mmCIF file of C-alpha atoms in Angstrom:
data_model
loop_
_atom_site.group_PDB
_atom_site.id
_atom_site.type_symbol
_atom_site.label_atom_id
_atom_site.label_comp_id
_atom_site.label_asym_id
_atom_site.label_seq_id
_atom_site.Cartn_x
_atom_site.Cartn_y
_atom_site.Cartn_z
ATOM 1 C CA MET A 1 -77.333 42.597 110.819
ATOM 2 C CA ARG A 2 -79.001 45.854 111.705
ATOM 3 C CA ALA A 3 -79.885 48.421 109.057
ATOM 4 C CA ILE A 4 -78.168 51.777 109.542
ATOM 5 C CA TRP A 5 -80.127 53.684 106.875
ATOM 6 C CA LYS A 6 -83.343 53.306 104.933
ATOM 7 C CA GLY A 7 -84.224 55.032 101.681
ATOM 8 C CA ALA A 8 -84.393 54.342 97.975
ATOM 9 C CA VAL A 9 -82.150 54.060 94.946
ATOM 10 C CA SER A 10 -83.377 56.349 92.201
ATOM 11 C CA PHE A 11 -82.241 55.884 88.604
ATOM 12 C CA GLY A 12 -84.293 57.340 85.819
ATOM 13 C CA LEU A 13 -87.940 56.777 86.693
ATOM 14 C CA VAL A 14 -87.143 53.628 88.658
ATOM 15 C CA ASN A 15 -87.276 53.813 92.437
ATOM 16 C CA VAL A 16 -85.917 50.916 94.521
ATOM 17 C CA PRO A 17 -86.628 51.051 98.280
ATOM 18 C CA VAL A 18 -83.620 49.637 100.136
ATOM 19 C CA ARG A 19 -82.086 49.219 103.559
ATOM 20 C CA VAL A 20 -78.365 49.794 104.069
ATOM 21 C CA TYR A 21 -76.165 47.527 106.180
ATOM 22 C CA ALA A 22 -72.485 47.821 107.059
ATOM 23 C CA ALA A 23 -70.679 45.228 104.939
ATOM 24 C CA THR A 24 -67.507 45.041 107.023
ATOM 25 C CA GLY A 25 -66.471 45.054 110.657
ATOM 26 C CA THR A 26 -62.951 45.019 112.046
ATOM 27 C CA LYS A 27 -62.005 42.325 114.549
ATOM 28 C CA ASP A 28 -58.942 43.829 116.176
ATOM 29 C CA VAL A 29 -58.094 42.675 119.682
ATOM 30 C CA SER A 30 -59.486 45.273 122.076
ATOM 31 C CA PHE A 31 -57.543 46.358 125.159
ATOM 32 C CA HIS A 32 -58.234 48.726 128.059
ATOM 33 C CA GLN A 33 -55.494 50.816 129.581
ATOM 34 C CA VAL A 34 -55.220 49.808 133.250
ATOM 35 C CA HIS A 35 -53.020 50.504 136.257
ATOM 36 C CA ALA A 36 -50.559 47.585 136.359
ATOM 37 C CA ALA A 37 -50.555 47.577 140.175
ATOM 38 C CA ASP A 38 -54.270 47.125 140.800
ATOM 39 C CA GLY A 39 -55.982 46.772 137.400
ATOM 40 C CA GLY A 40 -57.884 50.044 137.708
ATOM 41 C CA ARG A 41 -59.037 51.609 134.437
ATOM 42 C CA ILE A 42 -57.093 54.676 133.321
ATOM 43 C CA ARG A 43 -59.228 57.780 132.831
ATOM 44 C CA TYR A 44 -58.353 60.996 131.053
ATOM 45 C CA GLN A 45 -59.479 64.485 131.966
ATOM 46 C CA ARG A 46 -60.109 67.254 129.451
ATOM 47 C CA THR A 47 -57.908 70.216 130.337
ATOM 48 C CA CYS A 48 -57.189 73.558 128.686
ATOM 49 C CA SER A 49 -53.655 73.911 127.308
ATOM 50 C CA VAL A 50 -53.662 77.621 128.195
ATOM 51 C CA ASP A 51 -54.672 77.693 131.874
ATOM 52 C CA GLY A 52 -54.339 73.981 132.678
ATOM 53 C CA GLU A 53 -57.846 73.904 134.175
ATOM 54 C CA PRO A 54 -60.364 71.076 133.609
ATOM 55 C CA VAL A 55 -62.972 71.895 130.941
ATOM 56 C CA ALA A 56 -66.584 70.714 131.180
ATOM 57 C CA TYR A 57 -67.938 69.021 128.071
ATOM 58 C CA GLY A 58 -70.531 71.763 127.582
ATOM 59 C CA GLU A 59 -67.777 74.379 127.351
ATOM 60 C CA ILE A 60 -65.991 72.692 124.445
ATOM 61 C CA ALA A 61 -66.296 74.146 120.937
ATOM 62 C CA LYS A 62 -64.746 73.210 117.603
ATOM 63 C CA GLY A 63 -61.755 75.212 116.426
ATOM 64 C CA TYR A 64 -60.334 75.546 112.922
ATOM 65 C CA GLU A 65 -56.733 76.707 112.660
ATOM 66 C CA THR A 66 -55.712 78.536 109.498
ATOM 67 C CA ASP A 67 -52.364 78.140 107.733
ATOM 68 C CA ASP A 68 -51.340 81.471 109.261
ATOM 69 C CA GLY A 69 -51.995 80.209 112.782
ATOM 70 C CA ASP A 70 -55.285 82.057 113.322
ATOM 71 C CA LEU A 71 -58.014 80.170 115.196
ATOM 72 C CA VAL A 72 -61.667 80.223 114.141
ATOM 73 C CA VAL A 73 -63.993 78.964 116.885
ATOM 74 C CA LEU A 74 -67.274 77.367 115.770
ATOM 75 C CA SER A 75 -70.077 76.901 118.276
ATOM 76 C CA ASP A 76 -72.862 74.330 118.147
ATOM 77 C CA ALA A 77 -75.173 77.132 117.007
ATOM 78 C CA ASP A 78 -72.848 77.938 114.084
ATOM 79 C CA LEU A 79 -72.827 74.310 112.955
ATOM 80 C CA ALA A 80 -76.580 73.928 113.459
ATOM 81 C CA ALA A 81 -77.156 76.732 110.953
ATOM 82 C CA LEU A 82 -75.358 74.872 108.163
ATOM 83 C CA PRO A 83 -77.487 73.354 105.380
ATOM 84 C CA LEU A 84 -77.428 69.645 106.226
ATOM 85 C CA THR A 85 -78.366 66.977 103.723
ATOM 86 C CA THR A 86 -81.022 64.704 105.191
ATOM 87 C CA GLY A 87 -82.598 63.189 102.090
ATOM 88 C CA ARG A 88 -83.472 59.518 101.918
ATOM 89 C CA GLU A 89 -82.536 59.022 98.290
ATOM 90 C CA ILE A 90 -79.532 57.391 96.672
ATOM 91 C CA GLU A 91 -79.447 59.423 93.476
ATOM 92 C CA VAL A 92 -77.716 57.841 90.496
ATOM 93 C CA VAL A 93 -75.747 60.553 88.712
ATOM 94 C CA GLU A 94 -74.179 58.462 85.955
ATOM 95 C CA PHE A 95 -72.951 55.001 85.020
ATOM 96 C CA VAL A 96 -69.212 54.635 84.395
ATOM 97 C CA PRO A 97 -66.897 51.721 83.471
ATOM 98 C CA GLU A 98 -65.841 49.978 86.669
ATOM 99 C CA ALA A 99 -62.212 49.931 85.538
ATOM 100 C CA GLN A 100 -62.167 53.750 85.580
ATOM 101 C CA VAL A 101 -62.701 53.924 89.347
ATOM 102 C CA ASP A 102 -59.301 53.865 91.039
ATOM 103 C CA PRO A 103 -59.464 51.350 93.946
ATOM 104 C CA LEU A 104 -57.546 53.918 96.013
ATOM 105 C CA LEU A 105 -60.742 55.979 96.109
ATOM 106 C CA TYR A 106 -62.814 53.249 97.752
ATOM 107 C CA ASP A 107 -63.698 53.880 101.393
ATOM 108 C CA LYS A 108 -66.476 52.131 103.365
ATOM 109 C CA ALA A 109 -68.666 49.348 101.978
ATOM 110 C CA TYR A 110 -72.351 48.687 102.630
ATOM 111 C CA TYR A 111 -74.877 46.107 101.461
ATOM 112 C CA LEU A 112 -78.208 47.191 99.972
ATOM 113 C CA GLU A 113 -81.194 44.996 100.786
ATOM 114 C CA PRO A 114 -84.340 45.653 98.731
ATOM 115 C CA ASP A 115 -87.849 45.680 100.102
ATOM 116 C CA ARG A 116 -89.763 42.534 99.134
ATOM 117 C CA THR A 117 -91.887 44.580 96.754
ATOM 118 C CA ALA A 118 -88.751 45.940 95.067
ATOM 119 C CA ALA A 119 -87.029 42.614 94.316
ATOM 120 C CA LYS A 120 -87.586 42.918 90.554
ATOM 121 C CA PRO A 121 -86.275 46.470 89.993
ATOM 122 C CA TYR A 122 -83.372 45.636 92.304
ATOM 123 C CA ALA A 123 -82.496 42.581 90.193
ATOM 124 C CA LEU A 124 -82.927 44.682 87.056
ATOM 125 C CA LEU A 125 -80.383 47.233 88.250
ATOM 126 C CA ARG A 126 -78.005 44.503 89.400
ATOM 127 C CA GLU A 127 -78.040 42.623 86.108
ATOM 128 C CA ALA A 128 -77.744 45.839 84.094
ATOM 129 C CA LEU A 129 -74.588 46.732 86.009
ATOM 130 C CA VAL A 130 -73.163 43.253 85.441
ATOM 131 C CA GLN A 131 -73.918 43.126 81.725
ATOM 132 C CA THR A 132 -72.561 46.592 81.012
ATOM 133 C CA GLU A 133 -69.561 46.166 83.348
ATOM 134 C CA ARG A 134 -70.327 49.547 84.847
ATOM 135 C CA VAL A 135 -70.878 50.997 88.296
ATOM 136 C CA ALA A 136 -73.391 53.661 89.227
ATOM 137 C CA VAL A 137 -71.958 56.907 90.570
ATOM 138 C CA VAL A 138 -74.334 58.167 93.257
ATOM 139 C CA LYS A 139 -74.721 60.859 95.870
ATOM 140 C CA VAL A 140 -76.173 59.899 99.225
ATOM 141 C CA ALA A 141 -76.553 61.505 102.644
ATOM 142 C CA LEU A 142 -75.178 59.246 105.370
ATOM 143 C CA ARG A 143 -75.093 60.601 108.920
ATOM 144 C CA GLN A 144 -76.188 64.021 107.597
ATOM 145 C CA ARG A 145 -73.144 64.367 105.354
ATOM 146 C CA GLU A 146 -73.371 64.207 101.582
ATOM 147 C CA THR A 147 -71.143 61.427 100.335
ATOM 148 C CA LEU A 148 -69.982 60.386 96.891
ATOM 149 C CA ALA A 149 -70.326 56.644 96.310
ATOM 150 C CA VAL A 150 -70.714 53.944 93.700
ATOM 151 C CA LEU A 151 -73.117 51.048 93.396
ATOM 152 C CA ARG A 152 -71.357 47.864 92.351
ATOM 153 C CA VAL A 153 -72.329 44.212 92.301
ATOM 154 C CA ARG A 154 -70.867 41.527 94.564
ATOM 155 C CA GLY A 155 -72.450 38.172 93.860
ATOM 156 C CA GLN A 156 -76.212 38.642 94.253
ATOM 157 C CA VAL A 157 -76.068 41.852 96.258
ATOM 158 C CA ILE A 158 -75.608 45.467 95.236
ATOM 159 C CA CYS A 159 -72.963 47.187 97.320
ATOM 160 C CA LEU A 160 -72.878 50.866 98.148
ATOM 161 C CA GLN A 161 -69.193 51.797 98.314
ATOM 162 C CA THR A 162 -68.393 55.302 99.477
ATOM 163 C CA VAL A 163 -65.460 56.930 97.719
ATOM 164 C CA LEU A 164 -63.124 59.688 98.746
ATOM 165 C CA TRP A 165 -63.467 63.128 97.242
ATOM 166 C CA PRO A 166 -60.672 63.798 94.703
ATOM 167 C CA ASP A 167 -58.880 66.299 96.951
ATOM 168 C CA GLU A 168 -58.673 63.679 99.717
ATOM 169 C CA VAL A 169 -56.225 61.554 97.721
ATOM 170 C CA ARG A 170 -52.609 62.644 98.059
ATOM 171 C CA GLU A 171 -50.327 62.788 95.046
ATOM 172 C CA PRO A 172 -47.155 60.662 95.321
ATOM 173 C CA ASP A 173 -44.378 63.254 95.084
ATOM 174 C CA PHE A 174 -41.263 61.077 95.115
ATOM 175 C CA GLU A 175 -38.309 62.519 93.263
ATOM 176 C CA VAL A 176 -36.626 59.132 92.957
ATOM 177 C CA LEU A 177 -39.417 57.881 90.661
ATOM 178 C CA SER A 178 -38.470 60.417 87.989
ATOM 179 C CA ALA A 179 -34.855 59.237 87.854
ATOM 180 C CA ALA A 180 -33.790 57.381 84.708
ATOM 181 C CA VAL A 181 -33.633 53.613 85.227
ATOM 182 C CA THR A 182 -32.351 51.109 82.666
ATOM 183 C CA LEU A 183 -33.954 47.663 82.749
ATOM 184 C CA LYS A 184 -32.249 44.890 80.842
ATOM 185 C CA PRO A 185 -34.427 42.426 78.866
ATOM 186 C CA ALA A 186 -32.959 39.521 80.859
ATOM 187 C CA GLU A 187 -33.933 41.230 84.134
ATOM 188 C CA LEU A 188 -37.482 41.836 82.927
ATOM 189 C CA ALA A 189 -37.767 38.219 81.759
ATOM 190 C CA MET A 190 -36.524 36.910 85.102
ATOM 191 C CA ALA A 191 -38.916 39.175 87.047
ATOM 192 C CA ALA A 192 -41.829 38.010 84.871
ATOM 193 C CA SER A 193 -40.764 34.401 85.448
ATOM 194 C CA LEU A 194 -40.789 34.947 89.196
ATOM 195 C CA VAL A 195 -44.279 36.475 89.029
ATOM 196 C CA GLU A 196 -45.553 33.494 87.037
ATOM 197 C CA SER A 197 -43.972 31.040 89.469
ATOM 198 C CA LEU A 198 -46.020 32.555 92.306
ATOM 199 C CA ALA A 199 -49.178 33.143 90.258
ATOM 200 C CA ALA A 200 -52.464 32.049 91.861
ATOM 201 C CA ASP A 201 -56.140 32.926 92.142
ATOM 202 C CA PHE A 202 -56.775 35.247 95.066
ATOM 203 C CA ASP A 203 -58.358 33.447 98.016
ATOM 204 C CA PRO A 204 -58.358 35.649 101.145
ATOM 205 C CA THR A 205 -59.646 32.783 103.319
ATOM 206 C CA GLN A 206 -56.212 31.156 103.236
ATOM 207 C CA TYR A 207 -54.702 34.064 105.153
ATOM 208 C CA THR A 208 -55.087 34.691 108.878
ATOM 209 C CA ASP A 209 -54.261 37.523 111.259
ATOM 210 C CA GLY A 210 -51.225 36.034 112.983
ATOM 211 C CA TYR A 211 -50.993 38.797 115.580
ATOM 212 C CA ARG A 212 -54.634 38.529 116.625
ATOM 213 C CA GLU A 213 -54.345 34.757 116.912
ATOM 214 C CA ALA A 214 -51.146 35.046 118.986
ATOM 215 C CA VAL A 215 -52.830 37.505 121.374
ATOM 216 C CA ARG A 216 -55.827 35.165 121.722
ATOM 217 C CA VAL A 217 -53.542 32.233 122.557
ATOM 218 C CA LEU A 218 -51.609 34.357 125.070
ATOM 219 C CA VAL A 219 -54.826 35.425 126.811
ATOM 220 C CA GLU A 220 -56.140 31.850 126.917
ATOM 221 C CA GLU A 221 -52.846 30.614 128.375
ATOM 222 C CA LYS A 222 -53.002 33.206 131.150
ATOM 223 C CA ILE A 223 -56.615 32.250 131.897
ATOM 224 C CA ALA A 224 -55.711 28.544 131.989
ATOM 225 C CA SER A 225 -52.796 29.197 134.369
ATOM 226 C CA GLY A 226 -54.967 31.262 136.705
ATOM 227 C CA ASP A 227 -53.089 34.473 135.958
ATOM 228 C CA VAL A 228 -56.248 36.601 136.160
ATOM 229 C CA ARG A 229 -57.834 39.040 138.575
ATOM 230 C CA ARG A 230 -61.279 40.470 139.050
ATOM 231 C CA ALA A 231 -61.748 43.844 137.407
ATOM 232 C CA PRO A 232 -62.130 46.402 140.215
ATOM 233 C CA ALA A 233 -65.412 48.246 140.415
ATOM 234 C CA MET A 234 -65.232 51.853 139.306
ATOM 235 C CA THR A 235 -66.195 54.306 142.003
ATOM 236 C CA GLU A 236 -67.603 57.796 141.611
ATOM 237 C CA GLY A 237 -65.230 60.646 142.261
ATOM 238 C CA ALA A 238 -62.182 58.641 141.150
ATOM 239 C CA GLY A 239 -61.364 60.819 138.185
ATOM 240 C CA GLY A 240 -64.239 59.575 136.070
ATOM 241 C CA THR A 241 -66.250 62.809 136.010
ATOM 242 C CA ASP A 242 -65.770 66.512 135.480
ATOM 243 C CA ASP A 243 -67.010 69.174 137.884
ATOM 244 C CA ASP A 244 -70.341 69.185 136.064
ATOM 245 C CA GLY A 245 -70.763 65.450 136.647
ATOM 246 C CA GLU A 246 -70.439 64.485 132.993
ATOM 247 C CA VAL A 247 -68.644 61.252 132.220
ATOM 248 C CA VAL A 248 -65.153 61.888 130.864
ATOM 249 C CA ASP A 249 -64.996 58.688 128.835
ATOM 250 C CA LEU A 250 -68.152 59.613 126.905
ATOM 251 C CA LEU A 251 -67.549 57.151 124.080
ATOM 252 C CA ALA A 252 -67.276 54.195 126.451
ATOM 253 C CA ALA A 253 -70.421 55.271 128.284
ATOM 254 C CA LEU A 254 -72.367 55.588 125.048
ATOM 255 C CA ARG A 255 -71.107 52.189 123.892
ATOM 256 C CA ARG A 256 -72.256 50.548 127.122
ATOM 257 C CA SER A 257 -75.642 52.252 126.835
ATOM 258 C CA VAL A 258 -76.089 50.967 123.287
ATOM 259 C CA GLU A 259 -75.077 47.443 124.348
ATOM 260 C CA ARG A 260 -77.631 47.462 127.179
ATOM 261 C CA ALA A 261 -80.379 48.725 124.851
ATOM 262 C CA GLN A 262 -79.531 46.047 122.298
ATOM 263 C CA ALA A 263 -79.554 43.377 125.012
ATOM 264 C CA ARG A 264 -83.028 44.471 126.168
ATOM 265 C CA ARG A 265 -84.281 44.136 122.588
ATOM 266 C CA GLY A 266 -82.559 40.797 122.149
ATOM 267 C CA GLU A 267 -80.315 42.095 119.367
ATOM 268 C CA ALA A 268 -76.735 41.051 118.754
ATOM 269 C CA PRO A 269 -74.160 43.751 119.587
ATOM 270 C CA GLU A 270 -73.163 45.836 116.582
ATOM 271 C CA SER A 271 -69.559 45.290 115.338
ATOM 272 C CA ALA A 272 -67.189 48.151 116.157
#
């Protein structure tokens, strides 16, 4: 794994230097959109919805639309003037009972690896969290954005789990839930009996992604039958660039650049 952030956990007077690693990585089957006739990759061009003309990447700004339909345009200079958080500290704000954190708030998960010299304070924090059955509420700056998160223990490692801000969780406004419902004791007993009949300890390894496996089998069958073709080489001037020569599919170009750099350093490609 490759560390994405380096800093320190600070609680009280204790400072624990750590490196942060992404704890998860999706494994969805990845497809390209291609022309069915010849296999050519489909490219998209940025165009203006007002005049229909192509727009160079350097001419694109960010726009915020108000509830009244007014548009506020923010330039790169406007955004550059904002006070960005760039600190390298995971500041513990408080310790709260783990049961009080609604799982709905959990977002992305990361592993914290301590420096060799910080193994003892790291273990101290880990065991304190376990014994008290609490998590540490922290603030941390990841990718220049201040994020609310918690530190919780998973086995021997401390996890940094980002959480959503309270106003990012929608309230369930379903009128049907407020309707009066009468449940008979016999119905409750039968429902509880059904739950007990299917009771088990959770083991996620027994489940598989049936769709992903089916796609893999389908692809392998086509390869085995010879139903393949060579991917055509992409040529310049075939819709892949704007007038200013910038690559339209910027994300794909950046991804390929990162993969080449990682290959030169002998590193494994980072999970998407």
